Amino acid sequence: MRILITGGAGFIGSHVSERLIGEGHDVVVMDNFITGSPANIAHLQGNSHFTFIKADISEWCEVEGTLDAVMNLASPASPVGYLDNPIATMKVGSHGTYNALEVARKKRARFLQASTSEVYGDPLEHPQTETYWGNVNCIGVRSVYDEAKRYAEALTMAYWRTHGVRTRIIRIFNTYGPRMALNDGRVVPNFVAQAVRNEPITVYGDGAATRAFCYVTDLVDGMLRLLWSDEHMPVNVGNPNEMTVFEFAQAVRAAGQPECKSEIIFFQPKAERVSDDPQRRKPDITRARNILGWEPKVSLEEGLRKTIAYFRSVMREG
Ligand code: UDP
């Protein structure tokens, strides 16, 4: 198979690329490095199954030759990433998704849209099932990401209905692992970097907000099962092991032992950073279990150990 991965130099995209190449497929990565990085794909450069095109898919998206699948992962995805790049985030979710869908239509390729648990906003239903329509503040600071992804889902469904493109929609919940950007401001890189440096771990507010964290290899497995399935309706992929942010800080500190001496502190970030911060989040993964035969396998302890080891090596290098 030959697969285009937009955003393939990002955290998740680079793991998807690596896995597909490992399975013997040809991968074309397109990325503009707005939040992704050349370092994430450095180990794939030179591989005869790997091609890289530096491009902003909001402006242009074309590939020569046949394609069996298009995976549309291009977008800033961390709150800091999209708060810093609000218009680029909206453009890649709208123009970028349109351009990527057009490629899939012309090449008669299947198409996977990377969507997000953010389509549920600050959810009033818990845990979140795919049938829940969400609670999004359409003019809030997070709306540039939430509404772009909601639009991208709508456009994807329109291509399925209008052109019969074999579309798939994955709603990705919090995911972590090696190659997360050290400075992307999300809770995992923040806490892990703080634990590695023996700095205080900064829990925002009272730390009572909940999340559930999925290790990246589990996520990639679910994503590829969905890509090759026949399911055109959205499917949640994430780990249902819900915990408070404070409990997560304790788990990071424990995984950093014996070296980690960090204390956990309560910290008030800029108001914008936590405005509309979802208070509870946990995926209902019944559909993924039933349709894809998927569920996460990597425990939080094991995933955190691997992530800490990665951050230690990157931080040693400079
Ligand atoms: N958070 C925190 N300390 C940090 C970074 C984030 O307490 O240093 C909190 C944040 O307010 C939110 C949760 O951790 O409640 C997850 O935030 P993240 O930025 O990882 O992404 P989100 O899940 O909101 O998309």
Coordinates of C-alpha atoms and ligand atoms in Angstrom, one line a residue:
M1 CA 0.0 0.0 0.0
R2 CA 1.1 3.6 -0.5
I3 CA -0.2 6.0 2.1
L4 CA -0.1 9.8 2.4
I5 CA 0.2 11.1 6.0
T6 CA -0.3 14.8 6.4
G7 CA 1.2 15.9 9.7
G8 CA 3.5 12.9 9.6
A9 CA 6.4 14.7 11.3
G10 CA 4.2 15.3 14.4
F11 CA 4.2 13.2 17.5
I12 CA 1.5 10.8 16.5
G13 CA 2.2 11.0 12.7
S14 CA 5.8 9.9 13.1
H15 CA 4.7 6.8 15.0
V16 CA 2.1 6.0 12.4
S17 CA 4.8 6.4 9.6
E18 CA 7.2 4.2 11.4
R19 CA 4.7 1.5 12.0
L20 CA 3.5 1.5 8.4
I21 CA 7.0 1.4 7.0
G22 CA 7.8 -1.5 9.4
E23 CA 4.8 -3.4 7.9
G24 CA 6.3 -2.9 4.4
H25 CA 4.1 -0.1 3.1
D26 CA 5.3 3.1 1.3
V27 CA 4.7 6.3 3.2
V28 CA 4.6 9.9 1.9
V29 CA 4.7 12.4 4.7
M30 CA 3.6 16.0 4.2
D31 CA 4.3 18.5 6.9
N32 CA 5.1 22.2 7.3
F33 CA 6.8 21.8 10.7
I34 CA 4.5 24.3 12.4
T35 CA 4.4 22.1 15.5
G36 CA 6.0 18.9 14.1
S37 CA 9.8 18.5 13.8
P38 CA 12.4 17.1 11.4
A39 CA 13.9 15.2 14.3
N40 CA 10.7 13.1 14.6
I41 CA 11.3 11.7 11.1
A42 CA 15.1 11.8 10.9
H43 CA 15.4 8.0 11.4
L44 CA 13.1 7.4 8.4
Q45 CA 14.9 9.7 6.0
G46 CA 16.9 7.6 3.5
N47 CA 14.5 4.6 3.8
S48 CA 13.4 3.7 0.3
H49 CA 9.8 3.3 1.5
F50 CA 9.7 6.9 2.8
T51 CA 9.2 10.2 1.0
F52 CA 9.0 13.6 2.6
I53 CA 7.3 16.7 1.1
K54 CA 7.5 20.0 3.0
A55 CA 4.2 21.7 2.4
D56 CA 1.4 23.5 4.1
I57 CA -1.7 21.5 3.1
S58 CA -3.9 24.6 3.8
E59 CA -2.3 26.0 0.6
W60 CA -1.4 23.0 -1.5
C61 CA -1.7 19.2 -1.4
E62 CA -0.7 17.1 -4.4
V63 CA 1.1 13.7 -4.7
E64 CA 2.3 12.1 -7.9
G65 CA 1.4 8.4 -8.5
T66 CA -1.2 6.2 -6.8
L67 CA -2.3 6.3 -3.2
D68 CA -4.3 3.7 -1.3
A69 CA -5.0 5.9 1.7
V70 CA -4.7 9.4 3.0
M71 CA -4.4 10.0 6.7
N72 CA -5.1 13.6 7.6
L73 CA -3.2 14.3 10.8
A74 CA -2.0 17.8 10.1
S75 CA -2.9 20.3 12.8
P76 CA -1.5 21.9 15.9
A77 CA -2.9 19.7 18.6
S78 CA -1.9 21.0 22.0
P79 CA -3.7 23.9 23.7
V80 CA -0.5 26.0 23.5
G81 CA 0.0 25.0 19.9
Y82 CA -3.4 26.2 18.8
L83 CA -3.6 29.2 21.1
D84 CA -0.4 30.4 19.6
N85 CA -1.5 29.6 16.0
P86 CA -5.3 30.2 16.0
I87 CA -5.8 31.1 12.3
A88 CA -3.4 28.5 11.0
T89 CA -5.3 25.9 13.1
M90 CA -8.6 26.9 11.6
K91 CA -7.1 27.0 8.1
V92 CA -5.6 23.5 8.3
G93 CA -8.9 22.0 9.7
S94 CA -10.9 23.7 6.9
H95 CA -8.8 24.4 3.7
G96 CA -6.3 21.7 4.7
T97 CA -9.0 19.0 5.2
Y98 CA -10.7 20.0 2.0
N99 CA -7.4 19.7 0.0
A100 CA -6.6 16.3 1.6
L101 CA -10.1 15.0 0.9
E102 CA -9.8 16.1 -2.7
V103 CA -6.6 14.1 -3.0
A104 CA -8.4 11.0 -1.6
R105 CA -11.3 11.5 -4.0
K106 CA -9.1 11.9 -7.1
K107 CA -6.9 8.9 -6.2
R108 CA -9.8 6.8 -5.1
A109 CA -8.0 6.3 -1.8
R110 CA -9.5 5.7 1.6
F111 CA -9.4 8.7 3.9
L112 CA -8.9 8.9 7.7
Q113 CA -9.6 12.1 9.5
A114 CA -7.8 12.6 12.9
S115 CA -10.5 14.1 15.0
T116 CA -10.4 14.7 18.8
S117 CA -12.2 14.4 22.1
E118 CA -12.3 18.2 21.9
V119 CA -15.3 17.9 19.6
Y120 CA -17.2 17.1 22.9
G121 CA -16.0 20.4 24.4
D122 CA -16.4 20.6 28.1
P123 CA -18.7 17.6 28.1
L124 CA -22.0 17.3 29.9
E125 CA -22.2 13.6 29.2
H126 CA -19.7 11.2 30.9
P127 CA -18.0 9.1 29.8
Q128 CA -18.3 10.4 26.2
T129 CA -19.9 8.2 23.6
E130 CA -19.7 8.9 19.9
T131 CA -23.5 9.7 19.8
Y132 CA -22.9 12.7 22.2
W133 CA -23.0 16.0 20.2
G134 CA -20.8 18.0 22.6
N135 CA -20.7 21.2 24.5
V136 CA -18.4 23.7 22.7
N137 CA -18.1 27.4 23.3
C138 CA -17.9 28.4 19.6
I139 CA -16.2 31.8 20.4
G140 CA -13.9 30.7 23.2
V141 CA -10.1 30.5 22.9
R142 CA -10.2 26.7 22.3
S143 CA -12.9 27.1 19.6
V144 CA -10.2 27.5 16.9
Y145 CA -9.3 23.8 17.4
D146 CA -12.7 22.4 18.5
E147 CA -14.7 24.0 15.7
A148 CA -12.0 23.3 13.0
K149 CA -12.1 19.6 14.0
R150 CA -15.9 19.6 14.1
Y151 CA -16.0 21.2 10.6
A152 CA -13.4 18.7 9.4
E153 CA -15.7 15.9 10.6
A154 CA -18.7 17.5 8.8
L155 CA -16.7 17.8 5.6
T156 CA -15.5 14.3 5.8
M157 CA -19.1 13.0 6.2
A158 CA -20.1 15.2 3.2
Y159 CA -17.4 13.5 1.0
W160 CA -18.7 10.1 2.2
R161 CA -22.3 11.0 1.3
T162 CA -21.6 13.0 -1.9
H163 CA -18.6 11.3 -3.5
G164 CA -18.6 7.9 -1.8
V165 CA -15.1 8.4 -0.5
R166 CA -14.3 5.6 2.0
T167 CA -13.9 7.9 5.0
R168 CA -13.0 7.1 8.6
I169 CA -13.1 9.4 11.6
I170 CA -11.1 8.7 14.7
R171 CA -11.7 10.8 17.8
I172 CA -8.4 10.7 19.6
F173 CA -8.3 11.2 23.4
N174 CA -5.3 12.3 25.4
T175 CA -2.3 10.4 24.0
Y176 CA 1.3 10.4 25.2
G177 CA 4.7 8.9 24.6
P178 CA 8.1 9.5 23.1
R179 CA 8.5 12.3 20.6
M180 CA 6.0 14.6 22.3
A181 CA 7.4 18.1 22.0
L182 CA 9.1 19.0 25.2
N183 CA 7.7 22.5 25.1
D184 CA 4.2 21.9 23.8
G185 CA 2.7 22.8 27.1
R186 CA 0.5 19.8 27.5
V187 CA 0.3 18.1 30.9
V188 CA 2.4 15.1 30.0
P189 CA 5.5 16.9 28.6
N190 CA 5.2 19.5 31.4
F191 CA 5.0 17.0 34.2
V192 CA 7.6 14.6 32.8
A193 CA 10.1 17.4 32.0
Q194 CA 9.6 18.8 35.5
A195 CA 10.1 15.4 37.1
V196 CA 13.3 14.8 35.1
R197 CA 14.6 18.2 36.1
N198 CA 13.5 17.8 39.8
E199 CA 11.5 21.0 39.4
P200 CA 8.0 21.4 41.0
I201 CA 5.2 19.7 39.1
T202 CA 2.7 22.4 38.2
V203 CA -0.9 21.3 38.8
Y204 CA -3.2 24.0 37.4
G205 CA -6.1 25.1 39.5
D206 CA -7.1 22.5 42.1
G207 CA -6.0 19.5 40.0
A208 CA -9.5 18.0 40.1
A209 CA -10.0 18.0 36.3
T210 CA -9.9 14.5 34.9
R211 CA -8.2 13.0 31.9
A212 CA -7.4 9.4 30.7
F213 CA -4.1 8.8 29.0
C214 CA -3.4 6.4 26.1
Y215 CA 0.1 5.3 25.2
V216 CA 1.0 6.2 21.6
T217 CA 1.5 2.6 20.3
D218 CA -2.0 1.6 21.5
L219 CA -3.4 4.7 19.8
V220 CA -1.6 3.9 16.5
D221 CA -2.9 0.3 16.6
G222 CA -6.5 1.5 17.0
M223 CA -6.0 4.1 14.2
L224 CA -4.8 1.5 11.7
R225 CA -7.5 -0.9 12.6
L226 CA -10.0 1.8 11.9
L227 CA -8.3 2.8 8.6
W228 CA -8.5 -0.7 7.2
S229 CA -12.0 -1.3 8.5
D230 CA -15.3 -0.4 6.8
E231 CA -16.6 1.9 9.5
H232 CA -17.4 5.4 8.3
M233 CA -19.0 6.7 11.6
P234 CA -16.7 8.2 14.2
V235 CA -14.9 5.9 16.7
N236 CA -13.4 7.0 20.0
V237 CA -9.9 5.7 20.6
G238 CA -8.3 6.4 24.0
N239 CA -7.6 4.8 27.3
P240 CA -10.6 4.8 29.7
N241 CA -8.4 4.8 32.8
E242 CA -9.7 8.2 34.2
M243 CA -7.8 10.1 36.9
T244 CA -7.5 13.6 38.2
V245 CA -4.7 15.8 37.1
F246 CA -3.4 15.7 40.7
E247 CA -3.4 11.9 40.7
F248 CA -1.6 12.0 37.3
A249 CA 1.1 14.2 38.9
Q250 CA 1.6 11.6 41.6
A251 CA 1.9 8.9 39.0
V252 CA 4.5 10.8 37.1
R253 CA 6.5 11.4 40.3
A254 CA 6.3 7.7 41.2
A255 CA 7.4 6.6 37.7
G256 CA 10.4 9.0 38.0
Q257 CA 11.7 7.2 41.1
P258 CA 14.3 6.9 42.6
E259 CA 15.8 10.0 41.1
C260 CA 12.7 12.3 41.1
K261 CA 12.5 14.7 44.1
S262 CA 9.9 17.0 42.7
E263 CA 7.2 18.4 44.9
I264 CA 3.7 18.9 43.5
I265 CA 2.5 22.5 43.5
F266 CA -0.8 24.2 42.7
F267 CA -0.3 26.8 40.1
Q268 CA -2.4 29.5 38.4
P269 CA -1.5 29.8 34.7
K270 CA -2.7 32.7 32.5
A271 CA -6.5 32.7 32.3
E272 CA -6.5 32.0 28.6
R273 CA -4.6 28.7 29.2
V274 CA -7.4 27.2 31.3
S275 CA -10.4 29.0 29.8
D276 CA -13.0 26.4 28.8
D277 CA -10.7 23.6 30.1
P278 CA -12.8 20.5 30.0
Q279 CA -13.5 19.4 33.6
R280 CA -14.0 15.7 32.9
R281 CA -12.9 13.5 30.1
K282 CA -13.1 9.8 29.6
P283 CA -13.8 7.9 26.4
D284 CA -16.5 5.3 26.1
I285 CA -14.6 2.7 23.9
T286 CA -17.5 0.3 23.4
R287 CA -17.5 1.0 19.7
A288 CA -13.8 0.5 19.3
R289 CA -14.0 -2.8 21.2
N290 CA -16.9 -4.1 19.2
I291 CA -16.1 -2.8 15.7
L292 CA -12.3 -2.9 15.8
G293 CA -11.6 -5.5 18.5
W294 CA -9.3 -2.9 20.0
E295 CA -8.5 -1.9 23.5
P296 CA -5.4 -0.4 25.1
K297 CA -2.7 -2.7 26.4
V298 CA 0.1 -0.5 27.8
S299 CA -0.3 0.3 31.5
L300 CA 0.3 3.9 32.7
E301 CA 3.3 2.8 34.7
E302 CA 5.0 1.2 31.6
G303 CA 4.1 4.1 29.3
L304 CA 5.4 6.7 31.7
R305 CA 8.6 4.8 32.2
K306 CA 9.2 4.8 28.5
T307 CA 8.2 8.4 28.1
I308 CA 10.5 9.5 31.0
A309 CA 13.4 7.5 29.5
Y310 CA 12.8 9.4 26.2
F311 CA 12.7 12.8 27.8
R312 CA 15.8 12.1 29.8
S313 CA 17.7 11.2 26.6
V314 CA 16.5 14.3 24.7
M315 CA 17.2 16.6 27.6
R316 CA 20.7 15.1 28.0
E317 CA 21.4 15.9 24.3
G318 CA 20.5 19.5 25.0
Ligands
UDP1 N1 -2.5 20.9 33.2 C1 -1.9 21.1 34.4 N2 -0.5 21.5 34.5 C2 0.2 21.7 33.3 C3 -0.4 21.5 32.1 C4 -1.8 21.1 32.0 O1 -2.5 20.9 35.5 O2 1.4 22.0 33.5 C5 -3.9 20.5 33.1 C6 -4.8 21.3 32.2 O3 -5.3 22.5 32.9 C7 -5.9 20.3 31.9 C8 -5.1 19.0 31.9 O4 -3.9 19.2 32.6 O5 -6.9 20.2 32.9 C9 -4.8 18.5 30.5 O6 -4.2 19.5 29.8 P1 -3.4 19.4 28.4 O7 -2.8 20.7 28.1 O8 -2.5 18.2 28.4 O9 -4.5 19.1 27.2 P2 -6.1 18.9 27.1 O10 -6.4 17.6 27.6 O11 -6.8 20.0 27.9 O12 -6.3 19.0 25.7

